[in-house]
Every structure is written in C-alpha cells, then in structure tokens.
XYZ file of C-alpha atoms in Angstrom:
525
model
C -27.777 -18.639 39.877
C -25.185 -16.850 41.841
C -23.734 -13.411 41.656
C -21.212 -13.938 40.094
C -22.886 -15.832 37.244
C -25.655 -13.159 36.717
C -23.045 -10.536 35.831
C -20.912 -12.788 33.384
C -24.622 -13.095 32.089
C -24.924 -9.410 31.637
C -21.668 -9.194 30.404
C -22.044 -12.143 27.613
C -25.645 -10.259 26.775
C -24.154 -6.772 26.468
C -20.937 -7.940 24.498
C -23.605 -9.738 21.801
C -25.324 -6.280 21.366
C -22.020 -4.957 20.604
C -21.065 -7.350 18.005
C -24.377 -7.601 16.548
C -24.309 -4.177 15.392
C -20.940 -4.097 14.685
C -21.925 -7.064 12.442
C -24.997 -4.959 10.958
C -22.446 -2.029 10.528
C -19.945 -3.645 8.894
C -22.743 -5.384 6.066
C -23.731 -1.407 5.881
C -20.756 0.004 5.053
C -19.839 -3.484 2.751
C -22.686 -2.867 0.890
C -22.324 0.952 0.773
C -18.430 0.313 -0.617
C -19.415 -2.144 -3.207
C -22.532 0.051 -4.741
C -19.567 2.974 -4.863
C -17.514 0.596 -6.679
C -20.642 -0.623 -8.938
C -21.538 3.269 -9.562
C -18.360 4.006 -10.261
C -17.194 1.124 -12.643
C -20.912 2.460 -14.498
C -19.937 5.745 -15.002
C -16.544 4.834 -16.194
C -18.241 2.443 -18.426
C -20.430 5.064 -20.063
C -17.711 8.031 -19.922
C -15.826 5.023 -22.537
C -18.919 4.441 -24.301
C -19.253 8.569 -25.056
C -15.963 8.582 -25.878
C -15.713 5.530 -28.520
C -18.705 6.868 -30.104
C -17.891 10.632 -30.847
C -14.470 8.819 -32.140
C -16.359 6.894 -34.683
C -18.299 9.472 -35.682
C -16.213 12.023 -35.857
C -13.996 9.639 -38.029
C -17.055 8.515 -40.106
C -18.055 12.652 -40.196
C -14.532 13.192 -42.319
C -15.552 10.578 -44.556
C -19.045 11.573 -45.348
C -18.133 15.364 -45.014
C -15.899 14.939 -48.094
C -18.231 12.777 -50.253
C -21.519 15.302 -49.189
C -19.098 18.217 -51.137
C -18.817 16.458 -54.498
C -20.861 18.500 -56.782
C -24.011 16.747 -58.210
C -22.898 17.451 -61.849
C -20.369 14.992 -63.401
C -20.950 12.896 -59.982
C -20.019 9.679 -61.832
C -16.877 11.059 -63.809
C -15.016 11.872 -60.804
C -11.635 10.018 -59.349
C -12.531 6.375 -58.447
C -14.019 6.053 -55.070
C -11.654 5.432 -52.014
C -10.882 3.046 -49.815
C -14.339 1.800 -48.116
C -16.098 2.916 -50.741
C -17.117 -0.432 -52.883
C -19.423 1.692 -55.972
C -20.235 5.208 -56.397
C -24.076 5.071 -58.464
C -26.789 7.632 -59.493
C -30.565 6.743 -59.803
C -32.123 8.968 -62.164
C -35.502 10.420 -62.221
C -36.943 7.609 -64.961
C -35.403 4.909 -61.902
C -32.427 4.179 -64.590
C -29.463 3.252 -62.268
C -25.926 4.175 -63.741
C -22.420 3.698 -62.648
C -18.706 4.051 -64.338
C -17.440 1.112 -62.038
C -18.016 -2.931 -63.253
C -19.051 -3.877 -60.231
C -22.801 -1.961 -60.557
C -24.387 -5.681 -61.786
C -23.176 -7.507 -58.448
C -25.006 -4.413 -56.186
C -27.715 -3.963 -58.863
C -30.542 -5.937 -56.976
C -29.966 -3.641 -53.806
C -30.545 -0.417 -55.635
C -33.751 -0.961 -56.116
C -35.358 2.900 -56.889
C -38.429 2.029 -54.970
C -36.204 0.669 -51.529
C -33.913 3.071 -51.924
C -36.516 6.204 -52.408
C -38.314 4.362 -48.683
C -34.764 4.355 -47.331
C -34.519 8.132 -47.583
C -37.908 8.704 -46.895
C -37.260 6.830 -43.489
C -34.016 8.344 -42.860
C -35.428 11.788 -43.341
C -38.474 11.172 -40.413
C -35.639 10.300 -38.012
C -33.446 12.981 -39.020
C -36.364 15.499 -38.546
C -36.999 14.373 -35.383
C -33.430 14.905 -34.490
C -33.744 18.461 -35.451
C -37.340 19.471 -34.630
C -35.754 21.919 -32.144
C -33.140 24.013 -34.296
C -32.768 26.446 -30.994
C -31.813 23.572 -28.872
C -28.985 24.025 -26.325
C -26.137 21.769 -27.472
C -24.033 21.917 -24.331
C -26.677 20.739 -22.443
C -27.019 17.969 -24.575
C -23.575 16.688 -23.500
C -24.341 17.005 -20.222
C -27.532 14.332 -20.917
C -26.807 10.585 -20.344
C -27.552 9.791 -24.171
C -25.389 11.679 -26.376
C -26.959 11.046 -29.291
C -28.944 13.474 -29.578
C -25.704 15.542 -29.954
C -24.328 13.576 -32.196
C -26.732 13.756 -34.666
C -26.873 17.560 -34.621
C -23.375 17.567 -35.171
C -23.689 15.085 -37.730
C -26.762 17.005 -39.819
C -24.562 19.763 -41.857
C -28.076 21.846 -43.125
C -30.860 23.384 -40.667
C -34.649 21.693 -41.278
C -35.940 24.046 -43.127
C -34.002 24.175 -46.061
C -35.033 22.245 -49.240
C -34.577 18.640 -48.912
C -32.339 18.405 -52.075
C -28.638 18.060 -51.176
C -29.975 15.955 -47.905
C -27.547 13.075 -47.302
C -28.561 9.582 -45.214
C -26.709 6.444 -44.715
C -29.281 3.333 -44.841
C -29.387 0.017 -44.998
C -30.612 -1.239 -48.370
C -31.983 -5.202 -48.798
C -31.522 -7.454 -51.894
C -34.930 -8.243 -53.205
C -34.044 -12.188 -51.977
C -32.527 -11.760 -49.231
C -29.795 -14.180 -49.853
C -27.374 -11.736 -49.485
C -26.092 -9.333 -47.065
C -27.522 -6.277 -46.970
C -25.710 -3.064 -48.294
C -24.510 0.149 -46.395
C -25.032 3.040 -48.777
C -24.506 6.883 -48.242
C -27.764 8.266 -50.494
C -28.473 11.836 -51.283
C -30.975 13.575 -53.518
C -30.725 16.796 -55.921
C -32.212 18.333 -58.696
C -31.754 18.186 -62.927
C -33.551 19.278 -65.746
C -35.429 16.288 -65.879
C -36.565 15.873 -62.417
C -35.156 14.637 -58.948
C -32.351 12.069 -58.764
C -30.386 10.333 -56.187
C -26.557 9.856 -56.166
C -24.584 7.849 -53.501
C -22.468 4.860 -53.248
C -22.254 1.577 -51.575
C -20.235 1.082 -48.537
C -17.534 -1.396 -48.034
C -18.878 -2.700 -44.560
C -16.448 -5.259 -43.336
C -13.798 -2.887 -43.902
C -15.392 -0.099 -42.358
C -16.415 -2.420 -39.870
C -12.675 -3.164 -38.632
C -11.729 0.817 -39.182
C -14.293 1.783 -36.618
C -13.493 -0.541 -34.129
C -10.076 0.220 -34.744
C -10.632 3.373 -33.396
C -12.119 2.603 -29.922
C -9.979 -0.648 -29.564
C -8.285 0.809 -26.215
C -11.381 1.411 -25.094
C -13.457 -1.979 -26.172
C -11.251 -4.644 -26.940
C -14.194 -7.104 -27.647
C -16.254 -4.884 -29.080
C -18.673 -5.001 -32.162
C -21.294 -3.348 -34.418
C -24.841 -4.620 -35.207
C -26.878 -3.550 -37.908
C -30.491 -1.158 -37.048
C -33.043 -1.228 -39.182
C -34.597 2.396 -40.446
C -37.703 1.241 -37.630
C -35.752 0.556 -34.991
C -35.806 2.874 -32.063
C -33.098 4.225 -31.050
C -30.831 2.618 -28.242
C -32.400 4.256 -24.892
C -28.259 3.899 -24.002
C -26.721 6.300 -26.266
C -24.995 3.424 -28.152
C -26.406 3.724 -31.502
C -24.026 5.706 -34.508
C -25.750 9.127 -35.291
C -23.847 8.471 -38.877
C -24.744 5.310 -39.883
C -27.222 2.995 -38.476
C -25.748 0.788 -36.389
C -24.977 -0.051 -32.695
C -21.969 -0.512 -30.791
C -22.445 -3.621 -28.858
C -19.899 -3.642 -26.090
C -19.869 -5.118 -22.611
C -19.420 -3.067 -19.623
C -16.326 -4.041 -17.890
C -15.976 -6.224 -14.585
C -16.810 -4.329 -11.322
C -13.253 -4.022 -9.749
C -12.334 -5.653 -6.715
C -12.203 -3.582 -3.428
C -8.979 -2.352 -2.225
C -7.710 -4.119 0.672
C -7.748 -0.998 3.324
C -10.708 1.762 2.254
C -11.949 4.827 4.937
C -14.604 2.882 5.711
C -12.982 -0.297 6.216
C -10.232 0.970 8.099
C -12.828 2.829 10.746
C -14.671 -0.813 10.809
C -11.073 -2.802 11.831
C -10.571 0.205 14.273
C -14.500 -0.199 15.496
C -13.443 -4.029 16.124
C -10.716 -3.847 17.414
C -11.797 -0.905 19.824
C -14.858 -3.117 20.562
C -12.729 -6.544 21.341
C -10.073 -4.292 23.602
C -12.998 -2.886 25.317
C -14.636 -6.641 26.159
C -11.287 -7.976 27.296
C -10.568 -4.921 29.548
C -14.329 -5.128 30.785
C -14.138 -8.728 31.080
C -10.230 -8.564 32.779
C -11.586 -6.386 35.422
C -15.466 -7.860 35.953
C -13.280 -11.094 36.750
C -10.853 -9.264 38.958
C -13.975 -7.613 41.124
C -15.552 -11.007 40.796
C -12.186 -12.273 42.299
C -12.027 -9.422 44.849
C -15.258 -10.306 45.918
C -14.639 -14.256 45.857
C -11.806 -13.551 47.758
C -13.132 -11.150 50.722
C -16.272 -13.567 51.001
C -13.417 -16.514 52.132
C -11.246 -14.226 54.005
C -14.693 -12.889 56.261
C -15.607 -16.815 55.900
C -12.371 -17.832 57.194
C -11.314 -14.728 60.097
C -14.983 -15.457 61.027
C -14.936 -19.103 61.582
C -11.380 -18.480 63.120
C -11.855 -15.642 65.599
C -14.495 -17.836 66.986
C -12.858 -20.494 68.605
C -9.960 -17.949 70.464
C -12.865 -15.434 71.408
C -14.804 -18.231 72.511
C -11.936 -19.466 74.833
C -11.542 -16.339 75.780
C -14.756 -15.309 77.207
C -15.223 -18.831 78.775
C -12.131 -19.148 80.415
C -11.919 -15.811 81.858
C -15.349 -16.066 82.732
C -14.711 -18.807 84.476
C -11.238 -17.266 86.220
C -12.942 -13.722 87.472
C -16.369 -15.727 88.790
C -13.715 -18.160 90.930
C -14.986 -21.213 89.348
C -11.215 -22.479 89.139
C -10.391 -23.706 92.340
C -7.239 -25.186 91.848
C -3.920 -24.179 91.084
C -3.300 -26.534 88.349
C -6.348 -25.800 86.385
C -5.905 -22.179 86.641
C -2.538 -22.193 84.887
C -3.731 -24.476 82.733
C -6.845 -22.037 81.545
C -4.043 -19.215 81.385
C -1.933 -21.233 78.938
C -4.576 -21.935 76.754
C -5.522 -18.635 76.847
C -1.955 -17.494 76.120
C -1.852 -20.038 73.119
C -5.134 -18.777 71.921
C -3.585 -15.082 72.050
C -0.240 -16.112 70.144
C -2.332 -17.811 67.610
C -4.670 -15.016 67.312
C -1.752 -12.800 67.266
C -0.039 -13.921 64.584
C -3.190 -14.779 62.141
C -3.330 -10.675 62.524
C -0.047 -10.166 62.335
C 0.112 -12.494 58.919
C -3.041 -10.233 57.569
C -1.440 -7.135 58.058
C 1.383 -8.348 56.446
C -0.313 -9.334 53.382
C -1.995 -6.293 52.781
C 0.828 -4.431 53.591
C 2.777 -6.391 50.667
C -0.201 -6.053 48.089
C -0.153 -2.019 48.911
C 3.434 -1.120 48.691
C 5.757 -4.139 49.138
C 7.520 -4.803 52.452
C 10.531 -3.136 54.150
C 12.715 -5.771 55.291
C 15.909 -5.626 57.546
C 18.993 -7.471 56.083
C 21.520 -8.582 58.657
C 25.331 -10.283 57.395
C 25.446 -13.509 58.436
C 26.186 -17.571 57.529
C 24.062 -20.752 56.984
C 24.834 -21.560 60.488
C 23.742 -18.259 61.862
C 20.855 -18.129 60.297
C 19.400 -21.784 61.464
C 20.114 -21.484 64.853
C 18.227 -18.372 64.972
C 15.348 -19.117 63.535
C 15.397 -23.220 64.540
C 13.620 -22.311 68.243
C 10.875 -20.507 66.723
C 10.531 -23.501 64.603
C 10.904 -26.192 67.131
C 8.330 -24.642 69.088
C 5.728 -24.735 66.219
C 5.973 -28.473 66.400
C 6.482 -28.609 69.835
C 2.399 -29.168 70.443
C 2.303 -31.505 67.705
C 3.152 -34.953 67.187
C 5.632 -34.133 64.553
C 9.532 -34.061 64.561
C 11.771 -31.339 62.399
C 15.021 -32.317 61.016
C 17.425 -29.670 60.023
C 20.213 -30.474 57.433
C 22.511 -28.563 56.180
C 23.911 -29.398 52.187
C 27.337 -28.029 52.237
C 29.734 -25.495 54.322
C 27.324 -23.962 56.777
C 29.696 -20.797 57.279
C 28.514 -19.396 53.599
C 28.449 -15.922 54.102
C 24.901 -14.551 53.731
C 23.279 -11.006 53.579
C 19.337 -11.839 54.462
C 16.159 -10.707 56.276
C 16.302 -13.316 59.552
C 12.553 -12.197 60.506
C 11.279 -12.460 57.223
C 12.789 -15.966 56.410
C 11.521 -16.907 59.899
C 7.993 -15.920 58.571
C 8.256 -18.121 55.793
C 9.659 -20.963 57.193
C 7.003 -20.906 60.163
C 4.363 -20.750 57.788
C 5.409 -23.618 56.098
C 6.417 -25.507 58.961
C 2.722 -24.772 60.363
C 1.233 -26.310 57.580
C 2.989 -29.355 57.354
C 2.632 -29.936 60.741
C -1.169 -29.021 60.378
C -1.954 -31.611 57.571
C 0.782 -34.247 57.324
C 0.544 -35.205 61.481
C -1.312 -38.466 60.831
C 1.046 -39.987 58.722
C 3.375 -42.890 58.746
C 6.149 -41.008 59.000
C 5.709 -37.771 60.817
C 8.529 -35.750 60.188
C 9.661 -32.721 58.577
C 12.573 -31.633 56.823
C 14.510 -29.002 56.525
C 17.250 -28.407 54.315
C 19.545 -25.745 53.854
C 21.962 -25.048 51.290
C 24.103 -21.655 50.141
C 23.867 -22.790 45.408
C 25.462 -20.388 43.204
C 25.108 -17.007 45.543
C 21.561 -18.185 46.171
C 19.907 -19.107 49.581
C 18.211 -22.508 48.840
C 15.860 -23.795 51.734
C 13.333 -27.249 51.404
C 10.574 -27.796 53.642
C 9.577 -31.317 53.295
C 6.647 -33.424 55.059
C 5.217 -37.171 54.130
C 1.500 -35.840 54.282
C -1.327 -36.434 51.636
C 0.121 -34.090 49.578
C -1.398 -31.271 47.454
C -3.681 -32.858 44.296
C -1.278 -31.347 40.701
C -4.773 -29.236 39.914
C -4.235 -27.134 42.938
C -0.968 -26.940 42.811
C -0.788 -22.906 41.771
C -4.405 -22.518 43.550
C -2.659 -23.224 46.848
C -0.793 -20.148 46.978
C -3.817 -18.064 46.098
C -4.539 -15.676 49.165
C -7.373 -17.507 51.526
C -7.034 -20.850 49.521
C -6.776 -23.945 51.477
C -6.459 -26.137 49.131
C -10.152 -26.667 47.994
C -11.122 -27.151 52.135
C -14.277 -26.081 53.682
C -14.117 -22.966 55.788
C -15.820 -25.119 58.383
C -12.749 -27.434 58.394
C -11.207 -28.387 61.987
C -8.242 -27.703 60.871
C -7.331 -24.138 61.736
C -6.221 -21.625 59.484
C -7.622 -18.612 56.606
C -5.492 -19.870 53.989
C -3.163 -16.724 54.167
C 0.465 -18.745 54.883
C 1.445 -19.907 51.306
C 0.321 -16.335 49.990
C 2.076 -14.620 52.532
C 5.327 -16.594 52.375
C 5.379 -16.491 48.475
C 4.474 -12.279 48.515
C 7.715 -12.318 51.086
C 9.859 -14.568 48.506
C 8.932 -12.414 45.743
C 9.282 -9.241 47.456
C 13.051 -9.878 48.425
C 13.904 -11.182 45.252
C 13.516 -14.742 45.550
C 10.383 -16.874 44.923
C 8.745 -20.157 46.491
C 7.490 -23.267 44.414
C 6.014 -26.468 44.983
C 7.250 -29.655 44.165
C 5.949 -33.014 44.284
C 7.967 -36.233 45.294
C 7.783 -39.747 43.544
C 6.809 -40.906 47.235
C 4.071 -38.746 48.495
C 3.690 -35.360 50.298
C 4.808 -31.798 49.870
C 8.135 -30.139 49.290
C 8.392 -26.355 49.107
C 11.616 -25.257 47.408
C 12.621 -21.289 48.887
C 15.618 -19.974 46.559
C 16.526 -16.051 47.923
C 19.428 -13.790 46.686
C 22.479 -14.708 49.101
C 22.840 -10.681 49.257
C 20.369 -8.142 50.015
C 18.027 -7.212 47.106
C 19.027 -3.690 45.848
C-alpha cells in the first residue's frame, strides 16, 4: 500500500469515528427530545384530568350541598324534586318505603331496606378512611399526583367524629334481578321518635351523565363515566368522582409531533454540518499535500533523470578536452557544441523552473512593447526556427488577416510560450507522415489569437486537462528518451493566464495536437 493510500486510510477511519458518534449523539438527544415531549404531553394530560374532575365535583357538590340542607322533617312534602332528580323516598325504621311521587313502584325493587342499609354501611368505611386524619394538610394534598384524596375532604361537609345521623352517601343500589340498570341514589340517615330512618332520592343518571361531561367537554371530547362498585378500590390515577362513585374514563391525548427546529436539534444540524465542513477541508487539503507530494516526487524524478544526461556530457567531454584525448580540430568543436547545446538546454529547463515557481508565488512581471502581427513574428520566428533547426521537422508561419494589427504584448513572454509548444511538437510528432508544424497568427476582436499545430499521435481526450498539470507528460515514464520534466504546457498556460489570456487544447478530425493561445491585443491592466 503506498503513502498516499495509508493516509486516505486514516482519513476514511477517523471521519467514521466522527460520524459514528455523531450518529450515537444525534439517537441521544432524539430520544432525550421525544421522552420531553412524552413527559410533557403526561403532565398536560393529568393537569386536564385534575381539572375536569374538581369541575364535576364541584358542580355535583352544589347539587348535593342543597339537597344535604333539606330538613329531615316533612322531607317528602317539600317542592317536587329538580331536574336530575328522578324520586325523592324515605325508608322508615319498620323498612316501610314511602314517597309523594308515582313513580316509587317502577324504583321500588331497588330500595330494598336491607341493600340500601349495606350501601351506607359501605359508603361510610370508605368515607372514614378518607377522613381518618382530620389534621391532614390539604394543600399538600393538591400538590399529590391523586387528588382525590382532596376531593373527598372537600366533599365530606361533617368531621368523623360527629354522630353518624345526618351522614349523606351516593351509592349504587341493584334491582333484586338484575334485569335492570342499576340506580344512583343520594342516601342519608337521621333520627325520629320511632327509631333511625333513611331519606334520599334516586338519581336521574343518563341525564346527569351528559351534564357532567358537559362540563369537561373542552377538556375530553370523547370522554365517559363508568360505574364503581362500593368494593372497588379506588383508581390508583386520581380518576374516580369523590361525589359519586364513578370513574372518568378518558384517553390521554396523542404525544405531539416534534417541532421542526428544537435547541437540541439545531446544535445537532450545526454538529453536522461543522463535522462535514471539517472532512471536506481536511480531505481538500490531505489531497492537496498528497498532490504536493505527488508532484515534487515527479519533478525530483524528472530534474533527476534530466540533469543526468547534460552533467554526464559534461564531465565526459571536458574530461576528455583538458586530458588531450581530442586530437583533432573537428572533434574538438564538435565536443564544444554539444557541450554548448547541453548548456542551452540545461539553461533553459532552469530558467522554465524558476519561472514556474515564480508564477505560483506572486505572478510574473512582464514587459509590454507596441507593436503589429508582423512585428511580433519576425521577432520571435528565429528563436523558433532554431528549435526545429536540429530536428527533422519544418514550421510554417501564416498569418489570417492584416499583419500590421496594432498590438500592445509581452514579445519574451509569447516567445516562451510559443517555444514551449513548438518544443513539444517537435519532440513527439517528428516521426510522422507529415512532419510539420503550424503556426498561425491572427489579430480576432482586439484579441491576439495564435495556433500551434503538429500531425503527431496526438494527446488521448482523458489527458487532455492532465497535460497541462505541472511535471505531467502525458502519462510517460520519467525514464522516457524523450527529454523533458513536463514543465512546458504548465508554464506556457501559468504565462497565458497571468497576462490575461489562456491556452487550450484542441483536437482535429485528422490526428495530432492543436494549441489555441488567445491574449488581450493590449496590455493587461
């Protein structure tokens, strides 16, 4: 595995630690919002449930509060009963049952003395239970999850230790069949002359039914009341009546859904977020050192392999020249011309270096001169000629259009370019059919336009922007014959760029390379 691969490794490793707990974070803090939400939507649950049952109570508190003050004498002469009240009776203490109202014969087999004397007698345990602790605190009984406790002290009007006569209950009484419903009836006892007796009167359920629910309908829509018999617990939740026994059966309501933005979810998308910015910065510049290193590796490669052959010839020849080993005349200006070559083309591989880094540090200065299209090719076509001059190639120079366009360039910086790419095609494209390159000229629209055209292999579409990558020759080995770091295209395209211009590569129908070099026609400001 290479470098380069072990740290994309690391990189891929650390950046699943990351999300991994970002992951386990963000099922935290889920979790954490929708117990909130589940706590909450509880305690707003039984905050309604506290509230619908002191209204019912309170409501059913008026009712018996006023019936509980009727004197026991002339109990059955009074007004006729009101409105949910279906018969107003009194059990005497021979277990006669009397009533003024007609309807006594249709409740008659629920009055039973016996049932009715257990219904109290049940009613009264529960009720002493409730108040087994007259000193209790009754503000800390609101304060308890299960108000009923308080309820039923508020509901109790007399202490526990005063005589059970005058002791009202509400209790369910049964019909001796069972084939009706049972009956709701408010029963209290009190004294005569002949003995203990028990007043009360029969309920009229359904409608009370409706008038209690009535009350809490905001509150529980849906809503409903079940009966409790006399030895039934009471409801561990608080939901049972402290006046009459029943329950309130009503369903909590839906948790509610999470709002779309919450602290905690707003400090998870910034966590992300941070987290993904972070990778991509970490991964933009592990890539760029990667690069950095890629790319010095090939330029040592490459300055290496090239600085060999010129030092080589270098040593040898002018070993060979100071130890007299040349005896002719010929051969020794032959050795010096080589070596001179050597030098020029050692020369101006530096010379191209410094250039580049000068252009990636600060941008080149450059020196523009007024001149035309004629000028400015028979300046630089010497230069140029001489490039191919070793070379079995031939450069044609055409000019598209008036050739006395006035121009305001950088000569020496053009001639860079130009060279480069003149060097290259006569480099690669020197075995061909047609060995010849062209170069065109033409002043488009206040823009410089120069071709350089050769009828070589041409440069494969897939490394087409790669070529222009500094020391990139075009997917060659370093160890390749032909000479060069792979520094001309980089260089002449940083030079484009830098005076305003830029360099591209096209491909023809019919083989080999065209480079298209469009500059400003005026200096760059």
């Amino acid at each position: 595995m290479s470098r380069a691969a072990r740290w994309w490794v690391v990189f891929g490793v650390c950046n699943v630690i990351v999300a991994l707990a970002l992951i386990w974070t963000t099922q935290v803090v889920v979790d954490l919002e929708r117990r909130e939400r589940q706590a909450r939507a509880e305690t707003d649950y039984q905050q309604s449930l506290r509230l619908a049952m002191w209204r019912m109570d309170s409501w059913l508190a008026v009712l018996f509060a006023r019936e509980a003050a009727r004197p026991g004498t002339g109990y059955l002469s009074l007004d006729p009963a009101p409105d949910y009240i279906d018969l107003r009776f009194e059990i005497g203490a021979d277990n006669r049952i009397a009533s003024a109202q007609e309807s006594l014969d249709s409740w008659r087999g629920h009055l039973d003395p016996a049932a009715v004397h257990a219904a109290i007698a049940a009613a009264d345990s529960l009720v002493d239970n409730k108040l087994a602790d007259p000193e209790q605190d009754l503000s800390q009984l609101l304060m308890t999850q299960n108000e009923f406790d308080a309820r039923v002290a508020c509901a109790v009007p007399r202490p526990a230790d005063e005589d059970r006569a005058g002791r009202q209950v509400v209790a369910w009484l049964d019909p001796p069949d069972h084939a009706r419903e049972p009956a709701l009836a408010f029963l209290r006892r009190t004294g005569s002359d002949s003995g203990p007796i028990v007043q009360g009167f029969v309920l009229d359920w359904p409608r009370l039914h409706d008038r209690l629910l009535l009350e809490i309908r905001d509150l529980f829509p849906e809503a409903g009341l079940e009966r409790v018999a006399a030895n039934e617990p009471v409801d561990p939740l608080g939901r049972g009546l402290a006046n009459i026994p029943v329950t309130l059966v009503a369903a909590a309501q839906p948790m509610g859904q999470a709002t779309a933005f919450t602290a905690g979810r707003t400090a998870l998308a910034v966590a992300w977020l941070a987290a993904i910015m972070a990778a991509i910065a970490v991964g933009v510049t592990l890539r760029k050192s990667i690069d950095l290193g890629e790319r010095r590796r090939r330029f040592v490669s490459a300055v290496t392999h090239e600085l060999r052959t010129p030092l080589t010839t270098f040593q040898m020849y002018s070993e060979m020249l100071a130890d007299g080993l040349v005896t002719t005349e010929d051969r020794r200006m032959e050795y010096l011309r080589t070596l001179r070559e050597e030098s020029k083309r050692l020369s101006a591989m530096v010379s191209n270096v410094l250039t580049h880094a000068r252009l990636e540090e600060r941008g080149g200065s450059h020196r523009y001169e007024s001149m035309n299209l004629n000028m400015l090719l028979t300046r630089l076509n010497p230069s140029l000629e001489r490039r191919v001059a070793s070379t079995p190639m031939a450069l044609e120079v055409e000019i598209d259009g008036p050739g006395d366009t006035p121009l305001s360039v950088d000569a020496e910086a053009i001639g860079q370019i130009l060279g480069n790419l003149v060097d290259n095609a006569a480099k690669y494209a020197n075995r061909t059919a047609s060995p010849t390159i062209h170069l065109g000229a033409a002043a488009v629209n206040g823009s410089l336009v120069m071709t350089v055209r050769d009828h070589g292999p041409g440069i494969p579409h897939e490394l087409a922007r790669a070529v222009f990558d500094p020391f990139e020759r075009g997917g060659r080995d370093p160890a390749d014959p032909v000479p060069g770091v792979g520094l001309g295209l980089a260089l002449a395209r940083g030079l484009a760029r830098d005076m305003g211009g830029e360099l591209t590569l096209d491909s023809p129908q019919d083989g080999g390379a065209r480079f298209r070099l469009e500059l400003p026609a005026t200096a760059k400001t």
